[in-house]
PDB file of N, CA and C in Angstrom:
ATOM      1  N   MET A 833      15.135 123.754  23.390  1.00 69.00           N
ATOM      2  CA  MET A 833      13.960 125.339  22.776  1.00 69.00           C
ATOM      3  C   MET A 833      12.491 125.086  22.620  1.00 69.00           C
ATOM      4  N   LYS A 834      13.175 123.930  21.357  1.00 69.00           N
ATOM      5  CA  LYS A 834      11.607 123.751  20.765  1.00 69.00           C
ATOM      6  C   LYS A 834      10.802 122.913  21.777  1.00 69.00           C
ATOM      7  N   ARG A 835      11.046 122.246  22.041  1.00 75.00           N
ATOM      8  CA  ARG A 835      10.101 121.137  23.131  1.00 75.00           C
ATOM      9  C   ARG A 835       9.580 122.052  24.300  1.00 75.00           C
ATOM     10  N   LEU A 836      10.074 123.138  24.441  1.00 68.00           N
ATOM     11  CA  LEU A 836       9.688 124.309  25.209  1.00 68.00           C
ATOM     12  C   LEU A 836       8.533 125.101  24.323  1.00 68.00           C
ATOM     13  N   CYS A 837       9.058 125.866  23.209  1.00 72.00           N
ATOM     14  CA  CYS A 837       8.089 126.290  22.186  1.00 72.00           C
ATOM     15  C   CYS A 837       6.319 125.606  22.188  1.00 72.00           C
ATOM     16  N   GLU A 838       6.856 124.270  21.675  1.00 75.00           N
ATOM     17  CA  GLU A 838       5.671 123.364  21.332  1.00 75.00           C
ATOM     18  C   GLU A 838       4.452 123.193  22.663  1.00 75.00           C
ATOM     19  N   ARG A 839       5.388 123.321  24.145  1.00 73.00           N
ATOM     20  CA  ARG A 839       4.706 123.138  25.439  1.00 73.00           C
ATOM     21  C   ARG A 839       4.157 124.545  25.702  1.00 73.00           C
ATOM     22  N   MET A 840       4.612 125.419  25.532  1.00 71.00           N
ATOM     23  CA  MET A 840       3.993 127.101  25.768  1.00 71.00           C
ATOM     24  C   MET A 840       3.114 126.983  24.503  1.00 71.00           C
ATOM     25  N   GLY A 841       2.670 127.144  23.417  1.00 78.00           N
ATOM     26  CA  GLY A 841       1.488 126.663  22.054  1.00 78.00           C
ATOM     27  C   GLY A 841       0.793 125.746  22.569  1.00 78.00           C
ATOM     28  N   ARG A 842       1.043 124.909  23.213  1.00 81.00           N
ATOM     29  CA  ARG A 842      -0.218 124.087  23.841  1.00 81.00           C
ATOM     30  C   ARG A 842      -0.642 124.550  24.403  1.00 81.00           C
ATOM     31  N   ARG A 843       0.044 125.648  25.785  1.00 79.00           N
ATOM     32  CA  ARG A 843      -0.476 125.773  27.165  1.00 79.00           C
ATOM     33  C   ARG A 843      -1.657 127.400  26.548  1.00 79.00           C
ATOM     34  N   ALA A 844      -0.943 127.977  25.501  1.00 79.00           N
ATOM     35  CA  ALA A 844      -1.824 129.303  24.990  1.00 79.00           C
ATOM     36  C   ALA A 844      -2.781 128.533  24.469  1.00 79.00           C
ATOM     37  N   GLN A 845      -2.825 127.598  23.670  1.00 83.00           N
ATOM     38  CA  GLN A 845      -3.934 127.257  23.014  1.00 83.00           C
ATOM     39  C   GLN A 845      -4.739 126.897  24.196  1.00 83.00           C
ATOM     40  N   ALA A 846      -4.588 125.866  24.816  1.00 82.00           N
ATOM     41  CA  ALA A 846      -5.566 125.405  25.897  1.00 82.00           C
ATOM     42  C   ALA A 846      -6.573 126.520  26.654  1.00 82.00           C
ATOM     43  N   MET A 847      -5.743 127.455  26.984  1.00 80.00           N
ATOM     44  CA  MET A 847      -5.798 128.724  27.610  1.00 80.00           C
ATOM     45  C   MET A 847      -7.282 129.659  26.812  1.00 80.00           C
ATOM     46  N   ARG A 848      -6.681 129.809  25.125  1.00 82.00           N
ATOM     47  CA  ARG A 848      -7.546 130.272  24.522  1.00 82.00           C
ATOM     48  C   ARG A 848      -9.070 129.466  24.316  1.00 82.00           C
ATOM     49  N   ALA A 849      -8.679 128.384  24.975  1.00 79.00           N
ATOM     50  CA  ALA A 849     -10.283 127.070  24.575  1.00 79.00           C
ATOM     51  C   ALA A 849     -11.401 127.616  25.350  1.00 79.00           C
ATOM     52  N   ALA A 850     -10.213 127.627  26.620  1.00 78.00           N
ATOM     53  CA  ALA A 850     -11.029 127.592  27.975  1.00 78.00           C
ATOM     54  C   ALA A 850     -12.205 129.077  28.117  1.00 78.00           C
ATOM     55  N   MET A 851     -11.010 130.563  27.508  1.00 75.00           N
ATOM     56  CA  MET A 851     -11.683 131.461  27.396  1.00 75.00           C
ATOM     57  C   MET A 851     -12.769 131.729  26.709  1.00 75.00           C
ATOM     58  N   HIS A 852     -12.605 131.089  25.418  1.00 74.00           N
ATOM     59  CA  HIS A 852     -13.655 131.021  24.574  1.00 74.00           C
ATOM     60  C   HIS A 852     -14.886 130.261  25.031  1.00 74.00           C
ATOM     61  N   ALA A 853     -14.519 129.319  25.851  1.00 74.00           N
ATOM     62  CA  ALA A 853     -15.821 128.169  25.941  1.00 74.00           C
ATOM     63  C   ALA A 853     -16.740 128.995  27.275  1.00 74.00           C
ATOM     64  N   LYS A 854     -15.850 130.198  28.587  1.00 70.00           N
ATOM     65  CA  LYS A 854     -16.302 131.180  29.462  1.00 70.00           C
ATOM     66  C   LYS A 854     -17.349 132.218  28.555  1.00 70.00           C
ATOM     67  N   LEU A 855     -16.692 132.658  27.210  1.00 68.00           N
ATOM     68  CA  LEU A 855     -17.476 133.643  26.799  1.00 68.00           C
ATOM     69  C   LEU A 855     -18.420 133.856  26.136  1.00 68.00           C
ATOM     70  N   VAL A 856     -18.548 132.235  25.633  1.00 67.00           N
ATOM     71  CA  VAL A 856     -19.683 131.584  24.713  1.00 67.00           C
ATOM     72  C   VAL A 856     -20.810 131.490  25.613  1.00 67.00           C
ATOM     73  N   GLN A 857     -20.534 131.219  26.983  1.00 63.00           N
ATOM     74  CA  GLN A 857     -21.304 130.581  27.920  1.00 63.00           C
ATOM     75  C   GLN A 857     -22.252 131.394  28.238  1.00 63.00           C
ATOM     76  N   THR A 858     -23.897 131.729  27.873  1.00 62.00           N
ATOM     77  CA  THR A 858     -24.797 132.055  28.226  1.00 62.00           C
ATOM     78  C   THR A 858     -25.757 131.544  28.540  1.00 62.00           C
ATOM     79  N   LYS A 859     -26.093 130.676  29.703  1.00 65.00           N
ATOM     80  CA  LYS A 859     -27.115 129.684  29.926  1.00 65.00           C
ATOM     81  C   LYS A 859     -27.739 130.302  30.588  1.00 65.00           C
ATOM     82  N   GLY A 860     -27.670 131.362  31.952  1.00 66.00           N
ATOM     83  CA  GLY A 860     -28.811 131.759  32.349  1.00 66.00           C
ATOM     84  C   GLY A 860     -28.972 133.262  31.766  1.00 66.00           C
ATOM     85  N   GLN A 861     -28.422 133.579  30.923  1.00 71.00           N
ATOM     86  CA  GLN A 861     -28.841 134.999  30.627  1.00 71.00           C
ATOM     87  C   GLN A 861     -30.419 135.319  30.026  1.00 71.00           C
ATOM     88  N   GLY A 862     -31.001 134.645  29.771  1.00 79.00           N
ATOM     89  CA  GLY A 862     -32.759 134.986  29.420  1.00 79.00           C
ATOM     90  C   GLY A 862     -33.071 135.382  30.971  1.00 79.00           C
ATOM     91  N   THR A 863     -33.272 133.781  31.533  1.00 83.00           N
ATOM     92  CA  THR A 863     -33.945 133.856  32.873  1.00 83.00           C
ATOM     93  C   THR A 863     -33.467 135.721  33.373  1.00 83.00           C
ATOM     94  N   THR A 864     -31.833 135.799  33.798  1.00 85.00           N
ATOM     95  CA  THR A 864     -31.711 137.115  34.336  1.00 85.00           C
ATOM     96  C   THR A 864     -32.513 138.367  33.247  1.00 85.00           C
ATOM     97  N   GLU A 865     -32.577 138.505  32.427  1.00 89.00           N
ATOM     98  CA  GLU A 865     -33.239 139.595  31.521  1.00 89.00           C
ATOM     99  C   GLU A 865     -34.940 140.049  32.295  1.00 89.00           C
ATOM    100  N   TYR A 866     -35.785 138.426  32.060  1.00 92.00           N
ATOM    101  CA  TYR A 866     -36.555 138.607  32.381  1.00 92.00           C
ATOM    102  C   TYR A 866     -36.779 138.915  33.492  1.00 92.00           C
ATOM    103  N   ALA A 867     -35.824 138.611  34.700  1.00 93.00           N
ATOM    104  CA  ALA A 867     -35.814 139.053  36.539  1.00 93.00           C
ATOM    105  C   ALA A 867     -35.854 140.074  36.533  1.00 93.00           C
ATOM    106  N   ILE A 868     -34.910 140.952  35.942  1.00 95.00           N
ATOM    107  CA  ILE A 868     -34.482 142.444  35.762  1.00 95.00           C
ATOM    108  C   ILE A 868     -35.944 142.913  35.187  1.00 95.00           C
ATOM    109  N   LEU A 869     -36.709 143.015  34.172  1.00 96.00           N
ATOM    110  CA  LEU A 869     -37.907 142.906  33.948  1.00 96.00           C
ATOM    111  C   LEU A 869     -39.089 143.031  34.494  1.00 96.00           C
ATOM    112  N   VAL A 870     -39.311 141.988  35.525  1.00 96.00           N
ATOM    113  CA  VAL A 870     -40.282 141.745  36.384  1.00 96.00           C
ATOM    114  C   VAL A 870     -39.821 142.720  37.586  1.00 96.00           C
ATOM    115  N   GLY A 871     -38.733 142.703  37.797  1.00 97.00           N
ATOM    116  CA  GLY A 871     -38.232 143.890  39.138  1.00 97.00           C
ATOM    117  C   GLY A 871     -38.606 145.344  38.626  1.00 97.00           C
ATOM    118  N   VAL A 872     -38.349 145.919  37.869  1.00 97.00           N
ATOM    119  CA  VAL A 872     -38.696 146.879  37.191  1.00 97.00           C
ATOM    120  C   VAL A 872     -40.192 147.339  36.871  1.00 97.00           C
ATOM    121  N   LEU A 873     -41.281 145.951  36.548  1.00 97.00           N
ATOM    122  CA  LEU A 873     -42.382 145.860  36.621  1.00 97.00           C
ATOM    123  C   LEU A 873     -43.260 146.427  38.077  1.00 97.00           C
ATOM    124  N   VAL A 874     -42.541 145.296  38.969  1.00 97.00           N
ATOM    125  CA  VAL A 874     -42.654 145.919  40.343  1.00 97.00           C
ATOM    126  C   VAL A 874     -43.310 147.071  40.570  1.00 97.00           C
ATOM    127  N   VAL A 875     -41.117 147.546  40.650  1.00 97.00           N
ATOM    128  CA  VAL A 875     -41.292 149.386  41.048  1.00 97.00           C
ATOM    129  C   VAL A 875     -42.244 149.737  40.547  1.00 97.00           C
ATOM    130  N   ILE A 876     -42.317 149.923  39.340  1.00 97.00           N
ATOM    131  CA  ILE A 876     -43.645 150.996  38.501  1.00 97.00           C
ATOM    132  C   ILE A 876     -45.279 150.888  39.126  1.00 97.00           C
ATOM    133  N   ALA A 877     -45.312 149.314  39.470  1.00 95.00           N
ATOM    134  CA  ALA A 877     -46.806 149.354  40.071  1.00 95.00           C
ATOM    135  C   ALA A 877     -46.798 150.080  41.292  1.00 95.00           C
ATOM    136  N   ILE A 878     -45.723 149.710  42.143  1.00 95.00           N
ATOM    137  CA  ILE A 878     -45.477 150.280  43.220  1.00 95.00           C
ATOM    138  C   ILE A 878     -45.790 151.863  43.122  1.00 95.00           C
ATOM    139  N   LEU A 879     -45.231 152.149  42.618  1.00 96.00           N
ATOM    140  CA  LEU A 879     -45.268 153.988  42.236  1.00 96.00           C
ATOM    141  C   LEU A 879     -46.189 154.302  41.856  1.00 96.00           C
ATOM    142  N   ALA A 880     -46.868 153.531  41.090  1.00 93.00           N
ATOM    143  CA  ALA A 880     -48.506 153.933  40.624  1.00 93.00           C
ATOM    144  C   ALA A 880     -49.368 154.227  41.612  1.00 93.00           C
ATOM    145  N   ILE A 881     -49.806 152.575  42.538  1.00 91.00           N
ATOM    146  CA  ILE A 881     -50.481 152.204  43.164  1.00 91.00           C
ATOM    147  C   ILE A 881     -49.999 153.855  44.219  1.00 91.00           C
ATOM    148  N   THR A 882     -49.105 154.088  44.996  1.00 93.00           N
ATOM    149  CA  THR A 882     -48.473 154.958  45.521  1.00 93.00           C
ATOM    150  C   THR A 882     -49.017 156.603  45.317  1.00 93.00           C
ATOM    151  N   LEU A 883     -48.943 156.718  43.934  1.00 95.00           N
ATOM    152  CA  LEU A 883     -49.398 157.999  43.516  1.00 95.00           C
ATOM    153  C   LEU A 883     -50.494 157.979  43.486  1.00 95.00           C
ATOM    154  N   PHE A 884     -51.426 157.691  42.745  1.00 94.00           N
ATOM    155  CA  PHE A 884     -52.829 157.518  42.726  1.00 94.00           C
ATOM    156  C   PHE A 884     -53.871 156.801  43.602  1.00 94.00           C
ATOM    157  N   ARG A 885     -53.270 156.304  44.396  1.00 93.00           N
ATOM    158  CA  ARG A 885     -53.886 155.861  45.795  1.00 93.00           C
ATOM    159  C   ARG A 885     -55.207 156.427  45.877  1.00 93.00           C
ATOM    160  N   PRO A 886     -55.249 157.638  46.186  1.00 93.00           N
ATOM    161  CA  PRO A 886     -56.644 158.317  46.412  1.00 93.00           C
ATOM    162  C   PRO A 886     -57.887 158.594  45.206  1.00 93.00           C
ATOM    163  N   LYS A 887     -57.014 158.311  44.155  1.00 93.00           N
ATOM    164  CA  LYS A 887     -58.027 157.928  42.627  1.00 93.00           C
ATOM    165  C   LYS A 887     -58.535 156.597  42.866  1.00 93.00           C
ATOM    166  N   ILE A 888     -57.894 155.865  42.517  1.00 90.00           N
ATOM    167  CA  ILE A 888     -57.945 154.605  43.313  1.00 90.00           C
ATOM    168  C   ILE A 888     -58.826 153.860  44.032  1.00 90.00           C
ATOM    169  N   GLN A 889     -59.088 154.628  45.501  1.00 93.00           N
ATOM    170  CA  GLN A 889     -59.804 154.252  46.776  1.00 93.00           C
ATOM    171  C   GLN A 889     -61.113 154.897  45.983  1.00 93.00           C
ATOM    172  N   GLU A 890     -61.252 156.515  45.629  1.00 94.00           N
ATOM    173  CA  GLU A 890     -62.839 156.691  44.641  1.00 94.00           C
ATOM    174  C   GLU A 890     -63.522 155.937  43.621  1.00 94.00           C
ATOM    175  N   LEU A 891     -62.446 154.811  43.321  1.00 93.00           N
ATOM    176  CA  LEU A 891     -63.109 154.510  41.913  1.00 93.00           C
ATOM    177  C   LEU A 891     -63.055 153.172  42.958  1.00 93.00           C
ATOM    178  N   TRP A 892     -62.628 152.207  43.437  1.00 92.00           N
ATOM    179  CA  TRP A 892     -63.081 151.457  44.166  1.00 92.00           C
ATOM    180  C   TRP A 892     -64.237 151.359  45.574  1.00 92.00           C
ATOM    181  N   ASP A 893     -64.423 152.447  45.488  1.00 94.00           N
ATOM    182  CA  ASP A 893     -65.510 152.704  46.444  1.00 94.00           C
ATOM    183  C   ASP A 893     -66.980 153.218  45.658  1.00 94.00           C
ATOM    184  N   ALA A 894     -66.719 153.580  44.294  1.00 94.00           N
ATOM    185  CA  ALA A 894     -67.468 154.042  43.681  1.00 94.00           C
ATOM    186  C   ALA A 894     -67.988 152.297  42.916  1.00 94.00           C
ATOM    187  N   ILE A 895     -67.215 151.710  42.676  1.00 94.00           N
ATOM    188  CA  ILE A 895     -67.370 150.194  42.392  1.00 94.00           C
ATOM    189  C   ILE A 895     -68.385 149.792  43.273  1.00 94.00           C
ATOM    190  N   ALA A 896     -67.657 149.829  44.934  1.00 94.00           N
ATOM    191  CA  ALA A 896     -68.452 149.182  45.914  1.00 94.00           C
ATOM    192  C   ALA A 896     -70.431 149.193  45.929  1.00 94.00           C
ATOM    193  N   THR A 897     -70.150 151.015  45.866  1.00 93.00           N
ATOM    194  CA  THR A 897     -71.245 151.466  46.081  1.00 93.00           C
ATOM    195  C   THR A 897     -72.367 150.775  44.833  1.00 93.00           C
ATOM    196  N   GLY A 898     -72.171 150.492  43.457  1.00 92.00           N
ATOM    197  CA  GLY A 898     -72.832 150.442  42.384  1.00 92.00           C
ATOM    198  C   GLY A 898     -73.162 148.884  42.780  1.00 92.00           C
ATOM    199  N   ILE A 899     -71.873 148.012  43.363  1.00 93.00           N
ATOM    200  CA  ILE A 899     -72.702 146.622  43.467  1.00 93.00           C
ATOM    201  C   ILE A 899     -73.584 146.500  44.544  1.00 93.00           C
ATOM    202  N   ASN A 900     -73.281 147.201  45.700  1.00 89.00           N
ATOM    203  CA  ASN A 900     -74.317 147.257  46.927  1.00 89.00           C
ATOM    204  C   ASN A 900     -75.824 147.842  46.344  1.00 89.00           C
ATOM    205  N   GLY A 901     -75.816 148.691  45.456  1.00 85.00           N
ATOM    206  CA  GLY A 901     -77.055 148.727  44.999  1.00 85.00           C
ATOM    207  C   GLY A 901     -77.931 147.986  43.639  1.00 85.00           C
ATOM    208  N   LEU A 902     -77.576 146.590  43.755  1.00 81.00           N
ATOM    209  CA  LEU A 902     -78.147 146.248  43.016  1.00 81.00           C
ATOM    210  C   LEU A 902     -79.126 145.212  43.676  1.00 81.00           C
TER     211      LEU A 902
END
């Protein structure tokens, strides 16, 4: 009985150590956060360009006209 308890105790300790190692592992967390941030910024940029396309075209035409007038 004592041997069984010792084996179970060692097994539980090993499982605890393995779970702790998994929880502490945060190797790719920063990269993932930056990827999500870049994705959100790209979506915002696409929406802004789509919504303000006429104004952007007007501004672009004014710049092109100004450059051609030089």
